[in-house]
Amino acid sequence: MAQVFPAERELRRVIGAGHSVPDRALEGVGERELLELYRSLVLLRTYDERSVVYHRQGRIGTYAIFWNHEAMQAGAVHALEEQDWIFPSYRESAIGLLRGMPASTVLSWWRGHPAGWWNPADYNVASICVPIGTHVPHAAGLAWGKRLAGEDAVAIAFFGDGATSEGSFHEGANFAAVMRAPLILFCNNNQWAISTPLDAQTRAETLADKAVGYGMPGVRVDGLDVLAVYEATREAVARARAGDGPTFIEAVHYRAAPHATADDPRVYIDLERVEEERQRECVGRYERYLRRLGVLSDEQAEQIRGEAAETMRRGIAQAEAEPAADVALLFEHAYADGRVAFASELAELRRLTGGTEAVEPDEGPEVQV
Ligand SMILES: Cc1ncc(C[n+]2csc(CCOP(=O)(O)OP(=O)(O)O)c2C)c(N)n1
Ligand SMILES: [Mg+2]
């Protein structure tokens, strides 16, 4: 029997704001979990801020900044179990760190080095997806497969507001709903797709409303409230594990940093709104909440920040210590058919990149492209 799930449009919040909005208690989360969540937030924030510096120093390539997106990433991941799968977009590039992936791996990815590619099964974290929304059907398929295999695992796919206009988002969401796949569709609604604002992206009043059409619950949360994100994801995970299918979570905020290091948002963004959003930034907000509860001391905060800084120092040193990759790798896996040879192109590339090795011209069949 089909069921109608009207979207929950009111933004969920747990962390209060001044006197007008009080803090709300969150069931089943003790001091240890609260501090672990803080550790994850600080690690992600440190990763992001250091990466912008490394980019400016020419040590990593173009980098997709996720400053103030940390609460969505940490809150959602903490609601998962280890056997659950994460499908990140470029905006969640460092999410593997929360699963024990070394910082050097992610930094290598941004350096375009092969050491930046991992075996997804080592962390249950899929490759970073750069094409918008193409990982949504992958996540739906994996979730469905886990269900067919009788395994107790759910999948979560992270994507942006812009991705909800893509065909692959629709295909993945509809497929997951029809198959009751244990999937969480997590939309980071930062209200921009590079320079395209949300109101040019959709006529829907909220993105969560789209969930109604797929026959799944849609929930809206304050994307800067790590505990609201955690709570909404925990419910979606429970629903998925119970065999009730997918949930769409719309985490609402406003992008407070450039799209990426190659972007200058001053030419299109609302700078006043950015300033307001920066005042509500998610790590400081959570830190103040913990201090109100008396859970976080200055020494603990200092120690956690110090550990994160050290992780990054070690990470960049390890990434830079990787021997340069052989440019032949660019060609070796371009075609499944090994008969296709690229010797002359490779020789040209070696010449351009200063390689000395002489390469004989291609032997093998002519290839029609
Ligand atoms: C299929 C596809 N089309 C276009 C692009 C170029 N592109 C890169 S990021 C981006 C904006 C995506 O915005 P959104 O989905 O809101 O995610 P956000 O970057 O805000 O996290 C676009 C269009 C791409 N990577 N893939
Ligand atoms: Mg966006």
mmCIF file of C-alpha atoms and ligand atoms in Angstrom:
data_model
loop_
_atom_site.group_PDB
_atom_site.id
_atom_site.type_symbol
_atom_site.label_atom_id
_atom_site.label_comp_id
_atom_site.label_asym_id
_atom_site.label_seq_id
_atom_site.Cartn_x
_atom_site.Cartn_y
_atom_site.Cartn_z
ATOM 1 C CA MET A 1 0.000 0.000 0.000
ATOM 2 C CA ALA A 2 1.363 3.387 -0.949
ATOM 3 C CA GLN A 3 1.746 5.832 1.874
ATOM 4 C CA VAL A 4 1.925 9.632 1.733
ATOM 5 C CA PHE A 5 4.663 11.243 3.805
ATOM 6 C CA PRO A 6 4.138 15.010 3.963
ATOM 7 C CA ALA A 7 7.543 16.656 4.379
ATOM 8 C CA GLU A 8 8.487 17.927 7.818
ATOM 9 C CA ARG A 9 9.022 21.542 6.809
ATOM 10 C CA GLU A 10 9.861 23.089 10.162
ATOM 11 C CA LEU A 11 13.655 23.240 10.611
ATOM 12 C CA ARG A 12 14.731 20.893 13.346
ATOM 13 C CA ARG A 13 17.020 22.291 16.008
ATOM 14 C CA VAL A 14 18.593 20.909 19.164
ATOM 15 C CA ILE A 15 21.170 23.606 19.918
ATOM 16 C CA GLY A 16 19.461 26.801 21.044
ATOM 17 C CA ALA A 17 20.189 30.381 20.078
ATOM 18 C CA GLY A 18 20.377 32.891 22.944
ATOM 19 C CA HIS A 19 17.384 33.352 25.262
ATOM 20 C CA SER A 20 14.687 33.103 22.596
ATOM 21 C CA VAL A 21 15.480 29.522 21.464
ATOM 22 C CA PRO A 22 16.419 27.193 24.357
ATOM 23 C CA ASP A 23 18.647 24.126 24.005
ATOM 24 C CA ARG A 24 16.746 20.872 23.622
ATOM 25 C CA ALA A 25 17.874 17.627 25.241
ATOM 26 C CA LEU A 26 18.898 14.765 22.964
ATOM 27 C CA GLU A 27 18.037 11.290 24.195
ATOM 28 C CA GLY A 28 20.654 8.575 24.278
ATOM 29 C CA VAL A 29 23.741 10.736 23.806
ATOM 30 C CA GLY A 30 26.195 10.785 26.686
ATOM 31 C CA GLU A 31 29.202 12.964 27.462
ATOM 32 C CA ARG A 32 31.597 10.646 25.651
ATOM 33 C CA GLU A 33 29.580 10.819 22.406
ATOM 34 C CA LEU A 34 29.210 14.577 22.730
ATOM 35 C CA LEU A 35 32.985 14.945 22.976
ATOM 36 C CA GLU A 36 33.613 12.513 20.115
ATOM 37 C CA LEU A 37 31.345 14.628 17.963
ATOM 38 C CA TYR A 38 33.354 17.701 18.931
ATOM 39 C CA ARG A 39 36.589 15.890 18.046
ATOM 40 C CA SER A 40 35.201 15.100 14.575
ATOM 41 C CA LEU A 41 34.054 18.677 14.017
ATOM 42 C CA VAL A 42 37.443 20.074 14.984
ATOM 43 C CA LEU A 43 39.265 17.544 12.805
ATOM 44 C CA LEU A 44 37.175 18.472 9.768
ATOM 45 C CA ARG A 45 37.480 22.217 10.427
ATOM 46 C CA THR A 46 41.248 21.913 10.816
ATOM 47 C CA TYR A 47 41.476 19.811 7.670
ATOM 48 C CA ASP A 48 39.552 22.423 5.721
ATOM 49 C CA GLU A 49 41.391 25.501 6.992
ATOM 50 C CA ARG A 50 44.811 23.901 6.537
ATOM 51 C CA SER A 51 43.868 22.757 3.027
ATOM 52 C CA VAL A 52 43.131 26.309 1.923
ATOM 53 C CA VAL A 53 46.587 27.303 3.200
ATOM 54 C CA TYR A 54 48.231 24.322 1.453
ATOM 55 C CA HIS A 55 46.469 25.342 -1.744
ATOM 56 C CA ARG A 56 47.756 28.921 -1.457
ATOM 57 C CA GLN A 57 51.236 27.516 -0.881
ATOM 58 C CA GLY A 58 50.927 25.439 -4.057
ATOM 59 C CA ARG A 59 51.051 22.157 -2.156
ATOM 60 C CA ILE A 60 47.597 20.859 -3.236
ATOM 61 C CA GLY A 61 45.562 21.635 -6.344
ATOM 62 C CA THR A 62 42.153 23.316 -6.646
ATOM 63 C CA TYR A 63 40.255 22.541 -3.468
ATOM 64 C CA ALA A 64 36.491 22.474 -2.702
ATOM 65 C CA ILE A 65 36.188 24.329 0.607
ATOM 66 C CA PHE A 66 33.728 22.869 3.135
ATOM 67 C CA TRP A 67 34.077 25.490 5.849
ATOM 68 C CA ASN A 68 30.820 25.492 7.910
ATOM 69 C CA HIS A 69 29.636 22.218 6.338
ATOM 70 C CA GLU A 70 31.300 20.185 9.106
ATOM 71 C CA ALA A 71 28.174 19.791 11.288
ATOM 72 C CA MET A 72 26.318 18.021 8.465
ATOM 73 C CA GLN A 73 29.185 15.651 7.787
ATOM 74 C CA ALA A 74 30.080 14.826 11.401
ATOM 75 C CA GLY A 75 26.467 14.729 12.632
ATOM 76 C CA ALA A 76 25.410 12.305 9.907
ATOM 77 C CA VAL A 77 28.458 10.010 10.139
ATOM 78 C CA HIS A 78 28.117 9.673 13.904
ATOM 79 C CA ALA A 79 24.594 8.320 13.416
ATOM 80 C CA LEU A 80 25.974 5.417 11.335
ATOM 81 C CA GLU A 81 27.560 2.116 12.311
ATOM 82 C CA GLU A 82 30.877 0.941 10.900
ATOM 83 C CA GLN A 83 29.244 -1.445 8.420
ATOM 84 C CA ASP A 84 27.287 1.419 6.848
ATOM 85 C CA TRP A 85 28.488 2.937 3.594
ATOM 86 C CA ILE A 86 29.221 6.592 2.858
ATOM 87 C CA PHE A 87 29.045 8.051 -0.670
ATOM 88 C CA PRO A 88 30.693 11.493 -0.581
ATOM 89 C CA SER A 89 30.734 14.258 -3.159
ATOM 90 C CA TYR A 90 33.790 16.550 -3.516
ATOM 91 C CA ARG A 91 32.254 18.682 -0.727
ATOM 92 C CA GLU A 92 32.707 15.789 1.723
ATOM 93 C CA SER A 93 36.198 14.916 0.492
ATOM 94 C CA ALA A 94 37.650 14.462 3.995
ATOM 95 C CA ILE A 95 34.760 12.488 5.460
ATOM 96 C CA GLY A 96 36.906 9.331 5.383
ATOM 97 C CA LEU A 97 38.969 10.845 8.210
ATOM 98 C CA LEU A 98 36.007 10.096 10.469
ATOM 99 C CA ARG A 99 36.457 6.426 9.506
ATOM 100 C CA GLY A 100 40.176 6.361 10.238
ATOM 101 C CA MET A 101 41.468 7.233 6.773
ATOM 102 C CA PRO A 102 44.855 9.000 6.970
ATOM 103 C CA ALA A 103 44.808 12.721 6.134
ATOM 104 C CA SER A 104 47.648 12.035 3.674
ATOM 105 C CA THR A 105 45.278 9.945 1.530
ATOM 106 C CA VAL A 106 42.782 12.778 1.080
ATOM 107 C CA LEU A 107 45.535 15.351 0.616
ATOM 108 C CA SER A 108 47.063 13.094 -2.051
ATOM 109 C CA TRP A 109 43.687 13.045 -3.804
ATOM 110 C CA TRP A 110 43.756 16.831 -3.963
ATOM 111 C CA ARG A 111 47.330 16.605 -5.226
ATOM 112 C CA GLY A 112 46.096 14.395 -8.074
ATOM 113 C CA HIS A 113 48.361 11.593 -6.854
ATOM 114 C CA PRO A 114 47.352 7.903 -7.123
ATOM 115 C CA ALA A 115 47.965 7.497 -3.361
ATOM 116 C CA GLY A 116 44.732 9.500 -2.975
ATOM 117 C CA TRP A 117 42.599 6.587 -4.219
ATOM 118 C CA TRP A 118 41.646 3.993 -1.645
ATOM 119 C CA ASN A 119 39.856 0.674 -1.691
ATOM 120 C CA PRO A 120 36.281 1.679 -0.735
ATOM 121 C CA ALA A 121 35.799 -1.589 1.178
ATOM 122 C CA ASP A 122 38.650 -0.660 3.556
ATOM 123 C CA TYR A 123 36.566 2.133 5.106
ATOM 124 C CA ASN A 124 33.107 1.599 3.629
ATOM 125 C CA VAL A 125 33.620 4.991 2.004
ATOM 126 C CA ALA A 126 33.080 5.198 -1.764
ATOM 127 C CA SER A 127 35.335 7.290 -4.018
ATOM 128 C CA ILE A 128 34.849 11.043 -3.947
ATOM 129 C CA CYS A 129 32.269 11.841 -6.610
ATOM 130 C CA VAL A 130 32.901 14.935 -8.717
ATOM 131 C CA PRO A 131 30.159 14.559 -11.374
ATOM 132 C CA ILE A 132 27.058 16.012 -9.746
ATOM 133 C CA GLY A 133 24.658 13.376 -8.450
ATOM 134 C CA THR A 134 26.024 10.331 -10.282
ATOM 135 C CA HIS A 135 26.771 8.596 -6.984
ATOM 136 C CA VAL A 136 23.107 8.680 -5.891
ATOM 137 C CA PRO A 137 22.142 5.635 -8.012
ATOM 138 C CA HIS A 138 25.406 3.939 -6.959
ATOM 139 C CA ALA A 139 24.448 4.379 -3.300
ATOM 140 C CA ALA A 140 20.887 3.196 -3.993
ATOM 141 C CA GLY A 141 22.243 0.111 -5.748
ATOM 142 C CA LEU A 142 24.674 -0.713 -2.972
ATOM 143 C CA ALA A 143 21.967 -0.258 -0.326
ATOM 144 C CA TRP A 144 19.572 -2.488 -2.249
ATOM 145 C CA GLY A 145 22.313 -5.075 -2.761
ATOM 146 C CA LYS A 146 23.024 -5.161 0.965
ATOM 147 C CA ARG A 147 19.355 -5.771 1.593
ATOM 148 C CA LEU A 148 19.210 -8.582 -0.970
ATOM 149 C CA ALA A 149 22.274 -10.162 0.614
ATOM 150 C CA GLY A 150 20.593 -10.022 4.018
ATOM 151 C CA GLU A 151 23.332 -7.761 5.394
ATOM 152 C CA ASP A 152 22.537 -5.198 8.036
ATOM 153 C CA ALA A 153 24.048 -2.144 6.333
ATOM 154 C CA VAL A 154 22.633 1.165 5.171
ATOM 155 C CA ALA A 155 24.122 3.692 2.748
ATOM 156 C CA ILE A 156 24.156 7.460 2.847
ATOM 157 C CA ALA A 157 24.723 9.675 -0.192
ATOM 158 C CA PHE A 158 25.792 13.304 0.287
ATOM 159 C CA PHE A 159 24.971 15.789 -2.447
ATOM 160 C CA GLY A 160 24.076 19.450 -2.856
ATOM 161 C CA ASP A 161 20.966 21.471 -3.649
ATOM 162 C CA GLY A 162 22.071 21.686 -7.292
ATOM 163 C CA ALA A 163 22.224 17.895 -7.529
ATOM 164 C CA THR A 164 18.467 17.656 -6.952
ATOM 165 C CA SER A 165 17.991 19.001 -10.514
ATOM 166 C CA GLU A 166 19.965 16.112 -12.001
ATOM 167 C CA GLY A 167 18.433 13.045 -13.603
ATOM 168 C CA SER A 168 20.637 10.731 -11.582
ATOM 169 C CA PHE A 169 19.236 12.139 -8.335
ATOM 170 C CA HIS A 170 15.726 11.315 -9.530
ATOM 171 C CA GLU A 171 16.706 7.836 -10.705
ATOM 172 C CA GLY A 172 18.482 6.994 -7.470
ATOM 173 C CA ALA A 173 15.749 8.381 -5.218
ATOM 174 C CA ASN A 174 12.925 6.691 -7.102
ATOM 175 C CA PHE A 175 14.743 3.378 -7.367
ATOM 176 C CA ALA A 176 15.573 3.385 -3.644
ATOM 177 C CA ALA A 177 11.964 4.156 -2.719
ATOM 178 C CA VAL A 178 10.479 1.491 -5.012
ATOM 179 C CA MET A 179 12.959 -1.132 -3.790
ATOM 180 C CA ARG A 180 12.794 0.024 -0.170
ATOM 181 C CA ALA A 181 16.559 0.268 -0.239
ATOM 182 C CA PRO A 182 18.128 1.238 3.116
ATOM 183 C CA LEU A 183 19.381 4.598 1.866
ATOM 184 C CA ILE A 184 19.673 8.084 3.342
ATOM 185 C CA LEU A 185 19.629 10.871 0.795
ATOM 186 C CA PHE A 186 21.480 13.691 2.513
ATOM 187 C CA CYS A 187 21.156 17.038 0.780
ATOM 188 C CA ASN A 188 23.545 19.777 1.850
ATOM 189 C CA ASN A 189 21.387 22.743 0.872
ATOM 190 C CA ASN A 190 23.919 25.578 0.963
ATOM 191 C CA GLN A 191 21.634 27.477 -1.449
ATOM 192 C CA TRP A 192 24.254 27.797 -4.193
ATOM 193 C CA ALA A 193 25.465 25.618 -7.039
ATOM 194 C CA ILE A 194 28.662 27.567 -7.724
ATOM 195 C CA SER A 195 27.009 30.873 -8.814
ATOM 196 C CA THR A 196 23.486 29.498 -9.427
ATOM 197 C CA PRO A 197 21.173 30.391 -6.522
ATOM 198 C CA LEU A 198 18.557 28.004 -5.190
ATOM 199 C CA ASP A 199 15.648 30.043 -6.603
ATOM 200 C CA ALA A 200 17.015 29.492 -10.101
ATOM 201 C CA GLN A 201 17.340 25.780 -9.363
ATOM 202 C CA THR A 202 13.778 24.813 -8.437
ATOM 203 C CA ARG A 203 10.209 26.066 -8.122
ATOM 204 C CA ALA A 204 9.637 23.754 -5.141
ATOM 205 C CA GLU A 205 9.152 25.668 -1.921
ATOM 206 C CA THR A 206 11.469 23.326 -0.043
ATOM 207 C CA LEU A 207 13.716 20.565 -1.334
ATOM 208 C CA ALA A 208 12.268 18.209 1.275
ATOM 209 C CA ASP A 209 8.931 18.524 -0.540
ATOM 210 C CA LYS A 210 10.445 16.488 -3.367
ATOM 211 C CA ALA A 211 10.486 13.469 -1.064
ATOM 212 C CA VAL A 212 6.674 13.337 -1.057
ATOM 213 C CA GLY A 213 6.671 12.520 -4.752
ATOM 214 C CA TYR A 214 8.945 9.534 -4.145
ATOM 215 C CA GLY A 215 6.833 8.272 -1.258
ATOM 216 C CA MET A 216 9.528 8.759 1.366
ATOM 217 C CA PRO A 217 9.777 11.022 4.410
ATOM 218 C CA GLY A 218 11.469 14.385 3.914
ATOM 219 C CA VAL A 219 12.983 16.134 6.917
ATOM 220 C CA ARG A 220 14.472 19.641 7.175
ATOM 221 C CA VAL A 221 17.180 20.373 9.686
ATOM 222 C CA ASP A 222 19.341 23.325 10.571
ATOM 223 C CA GLY A 223 22.537 22.323 8.778
ATOM 224 C CA LEU A 224 24.687 24.171 11.317
ATOM 225 C CA ASP A 225 23.255 22.251 14.270
ATOM 226 C CA VAL A 226 25.320 19.100 14.544
ATOM 227 C CA LEU A 227 22.908 17.513 17.027
ATOM 228 C CA ALA A 228 19.821 18.155 14.911
ATOM 229 C CA VAL A 229 21.624 16.554 11.971
ATOM 230 C CA TYR A 230 22.651 13.630 14.163
ATOM 231 C CA GLU A 231 19.092 13.134 15.415
ATOM 232 C CA ALA A 232 17.481 13.294 11.967
ATOM 233 C CA THR A 233 20.050 10.889 10.514
ATOM 234 C CA ARG A 234 19.678 8.486 13.453
ATOM 235 C CA GLU A 235 15.936 8.289 12.756
ATOM 236 C CA ALA A 236 16.514 7.776 9.040
ATOM 237 C CA VAL A 237 19.037 5.005 9.788
ATOM 238 C CA ALA A 238 16.576 3.270 12.137
ATOM 239 C CA ARG A 239 13.888 3.445 9.473
ATOM 240 C CA ALA A 240 16.235 2.041 6.832
ATOM 241 C CA ARG A 241 17.395 -0.801 9.107
ATOM 242 C CA ALA A 242 13.790 -1.684 9.903
ATOM 243 C CA GLY A 243 13.184 -2.304 6.190
ATOM 244 C CA ASP A 244 11.047 0.817 5.695
ATOM 245 C CA GLY A 245 13.199 2.293 2.939
ATOM 246 C CA PRO A 246 14.893 5.614 2.262
ATOM 247 C CA THR A 247 14.602 9.070 3.838
ATOM 248 C CA PHE A 248 15.480 12.439 2.345
ATOM 249 C CA ILE A 249 17.193 14.902 4.693
ATOM 250 C CA GLU A 250 17.502 18.532 3.659
ATOM 251 C CA ALA A 251 20.114 20.305 5.774
ATOM 252 C CA VAL A 252 19.594 24.026 5.328
ATOM 253 C CA HIS A 253 22.261 26.710 5.660
ATOM 254 C CA TYR A 254 23.961 29.271 3.415
ATOM 255 C CA ARG A 255 27.364 28.835 1.830
ATOM 256 C CA ALA A 256 29.736 31.070 3.779
ATOM 257 C CA ALA A 257 32.923 30.367 1.815
ATOM 258 C CA PRO A 258 33.805 30.264 -1.885
ATOM 259 C CA HIS A 259 32.609 27.227 -3.865
ATOM 260 C CA ALA A 260 36.263 26.272 -4.281
ATOM 261 C CA THR A 261 39.673 27.905 -4.277
ATOM 262 C CA ALA A 262 39.138 28.832 -7.949
ATOM 263 C CA ASP A 263 35.971 30.839 -7.221
ATOM 264 C CA ASP A 264 35.390 34.506 -6.324
ATOM 265 C CA PRO A 265 31.845 34.633 -4.868
ATOM 266 C CA ARG A 266 31.995 38.398 -4.179
ATOM 267 C CA VAL A 267 30.705 38.972 -7.694
ATOM 268 C CA TYR A 268 27.434 37.073 -7.076
ATOM 269 C CA ILE A 269 26.796 36.255 -3.408
ATOM 270 C CA ASP A 270 24.920 38.185 -0.724
ATOM 271 C CA LEU A 271 27.854 39.316 1.410
ATOM 272 C CA GLU A 272 25.678 40.464 4.333
ATOM 273 C CA ARG A 273 24.061 37.060 4.481
ATOM 274 C CA VAL A 274 27.489 35.438 4.406
ATOM 275 C CA GLU A 275 28.547 37.571 7.361
ATOM 276 C CA GLU A 276 25.416 36.547 9.320
ATOM 277 C CA GLU A 277 26.070 32.918 8.543
ATOM 278 C CA ARG A 278 29.679 33.160 9.659
ATOM 279 C CA GLN A 279 28.444 34.451 13.029
ATOM 280 C CA ARG A 280 26.442 31.205 13.409
ATOM 281 C CA GLU A 281 29.317 28.971 12.317
ATOM 282 C CA CYS A 282 28.798 25.425 13.428
ATOM 283 C CA VAL A 283 31.935 24.502 15.384
ATOM 284 C CA GLY A 284 31.861 27.503 17.732
ATOM 285 C CA ARG A 285 28.132 27.054 18.172
ATOM 286 C CA TYR A 286 28.561 23.469 19.319
ATOM 287 C CA GLU A 287 31.520 24.393 21.497
ATOM 288 C CA ARG A 288 29.418 26.981 23.329
ATOM 289 C CA TYR A 289 26.659 24.386 23.764
ATOM 290 C CA LEU A 290 29.110 21.928 25.333
ATOM 291 C CA ARG A 291 30.401 24.627 27.634
ATOM 292 C CA ARG A 292 26.834 25.456 28.731
ATOM 293 C CA LEU A 293 26.475 21.772 29.633
ATOM 294 C CA GLY A 294 29.831 21.851 31.430
ATOM 295 C CA VAL A 295 31.102 19.040 29.209
ATOM 296 C CA LEU A 296 34.101 20.747 27.586
ATOM 297 C CA SER A 297 37.021 22.350 29.427
ATOM 298 C CA ASP A 298 39.616 24.743 27.980
ATOM 299 C CA GLU A 299 42.287 22.058 28.352
ATOM 300 C CA GLN A 300 40.223 19.465 26.459
ATOM 301 C CA ALA A 301 39.454 21.916 23.658
ATOM 302 C CA GLU A 302 43.121 22.877 23.437
ATOM 303 C CA GLN A 303 44.204 19.239 23.337
ATOM 304 C CA ILE A 304 41.664 18.263 20.665
ATOM 305 C CA ARG A 305 42.718 21.204 18.467
ATOM 306 C CA GLY A 306 46.383 20.337 18.966
ATOM 307 C CA GLU A 307 45.799 16.724 17.907
ATOM 308 C CA ALA A 308 43.959 17.822 14.766
ATOM 309 C CA ALA A 309 46.748 20.255 13.849
ATOM 310 C CA GLU A 310 49.311 17.470 14.315
ATOM 311 C CA THR A 311 47.235 15.110 12.128
ATOM 312 C CA MET A 312 47.410 17.681 9.356
ATOM 313 C CA ARG A 313 51.137 18.369 9.767
ATOM 314 C CA ARG A 314 51.804 14.655 9.513
ATOM 315 C CA GLY A 315 49.307 14.278 6.662
ATOM 316 C CA ILE A 316 50.861 16.877 4.391
ATOM 317 C CA ALA A 317 54.385 15.640 5.161
ATOM 318 C CA GLN A 318 53.380 12.087 4.199
ATOM 319 C CA ALA A 319 51.554 13.219 1.071
ATOM 320 C CA GLU A 320 54.568 15.247 -0.059
ATOM 321 C CA ALA A 321 56.912 12.330 0.656
ATOM 322 C CA GLU A 322 55.090 10.145 -1.905
ATOM 323 C CA PRO A 323 57.354 9.544 -4.915
ATOM 324 C CA ALA A 324 56.074 11.305 -8.030
ATOM 325 C CA ALA A 325 53.646 9.140 -9.954
ATOM 326 C CA ASP A 326 54.691 7.787 -13.343
ATOM 327 C CA VAL A 327 52.818 9.772 -15.999
ATOM 328 C CA ALA A 328 52.276 6.477 -17.879
ATOM 329 C CA LEU A 329 49.454 5.857 -15.398
ATOM 330 C CA LEU A 330 47.425 8.488 -17.227
ATOM 331 C CA PHE A 331 47.244 6.174 -20.220
ATOM 332 C CA GLU A 332 47.518 2.681 -18.801
ATOM 333 C CA HIS A 333 43.945 2.431 -17.597
ATOM 334 C CA ALA A 334 42.257 4.636 -20.188
ATOM 335 C CA TYR A 335 40.930 1.608 -22.078
ATOM 336 C CA ALA A 336 40.147 -1.886 -20.876
ATOM 337 C CA ASP A 337 41.612 -3.143 -24.135
ATOM 338 C CA GLY A 338 45.364 -3.211 -23.617
ATOM 339 C CA ARG A 339 46.026 -3.233 -27.381
ATOM 340 C CA VAL A 340 45.401 0.482 -27.496
ATOM 341 C CA ALA A 341 48.851 2.010 -27.198
ATOM 342 C CA PHE A 342 49.748 5.592 -26.446
ATOM 343 C CA ALA A 343 53.513 5.482 -26.826
ATOM 344 C CA SER A 344 53.846 8.687 -28.836
ATOM 345 C CA GLU A 345 51.528 10.617 -26.511
ATOM 346 C CA LEU A 346 53.414 9.266 -23.521
ATOM 347 C CA ALA A 347 56.749 10.233 -25.066
ATOM 348 C CA GLU A 348 55.428 13.748 -25.656
ATOM 349 C CA LEU A 349 54.203 13.986 -22.074
ATOM 350 C CA ARG A 350 57.525 12.756 -20.720
ATOM 351 C CA ARG A 351 59.280 15.398 -22.812
ATOM 352 C CA LEU A 352 56.948 18.115 -21.480
ATOM 353 C CA THR A 353 57.242 17.016 -17.860
ATOM 354 C CA GLY A 354 61.017 16.643 -18.017
ATOM 355 C CA GLY A 355 61.129 12.823 -18.133
ATOM 356 C CA THR A 356 64.191 11.382 -19.862
ATOM 357 C CA GLU A 357 63.047 7.910 -20.759
ATOM 358 C CA ALA A 358 62.942 7.325 -24.527
ATOM 359 C CA VAL A 359 59.812 5.616 -25.801
ATOM 360 C CA GLU A 360 59.460 3.834 -29.115
ATOM 361 C CA PRO A 361 56.476 4.766 -31.287
ATOM 362 C CA ASP A 362 53.321 2.675 -30.984
ATOM 363 C CA GLU A 363 53.203 -0.811 -32.341
ATOM 364 C CA GLY A 364 49.833 -2.485 -32.510
ATOM 365 C CA PRO A 365 46.694 -1.867 -34.467
ATOM 366 C CA GLU A 366 45.501 1.502 -35.687
ATOM 367 C CA VAL A 367 42.697 2.721 -33.483
ATOM 368 C CA GLN A 368 39.666 4.499 -34.859
ATOM 369 C CA VAL A 369 38.253 7.006 -32.377
HETATM 370 C C1 LIG B 1 27.263 16.426 -14.060
HETATM 371 C C2 LIG B 1 27.997 17.672 -13.703
HETATM 372 N N1 LIG B 1 27.607 18.854 -14.218
HETATM 373 C C3 LIG B 1 28.258 20.008 -13.914
HETATM 374 C C4 LIG B 1 29.341 19.961 -13.067
HETATM 375 C C5 LIG B 1 30.086 21.256 -12.704
HETATM 376 N N2 LIG B 1 29.829 21.594 -11.287
HETATM 377 C C6 LIG B 1 30.752 21.373 -10.344
HETATM 378 S S1 LIG B 1 30.223 21.825 -8.824
HETATM 379 C C7 LIG B 1 28.721 22.328 -9.410
HETATM 380 C C8 LIG B 1 27.675 22.889 -8.487
HETATM 381 C C9 LIG B 1 26.953 21.864 -7.687
HETATM 382 O O1 LIG B 1 26.183 22.493 -6.700
HETATM 383 P P1 LIG B 1 25.471 21.700 -5.552
HETATM 384 O O2 LIG B 1 24.905 20.426 -6.070
HETATM 385 O O3 LIG B 1 24.546 22.635 -4.881
HETATM 386 O O4 LIG B 1 26.685 21.301 -4.572
HETATM 387 P P2 LIG B 1 27.663 22.274 -3.749
HETATM 388 O O5 LIG B 1 28.847 22.521 -4.648
HETATM 389 O O6 LIG B 1 26.943 23.519 -3.418
HETATM 390 O O7 LIG B 1 28.060 21.488 -2.538
HETATM 391 C C10 LIG B 1 28.662 22.153 -10.800
HETATM 392 C C11 LIG B 1 27.504 22.505 -11.630
HETATM 393 C C12 LIG B 1 29.744 18.701 -12.561
HETATM 394 N N3 LIG B 1 30.773 18.576 -11.703
HETATM 395 N N4 LIG B 1 29.057 17.587 -12.878
HETATM 396 MG MG MG B 2 24.888 23.844 -3.213
#
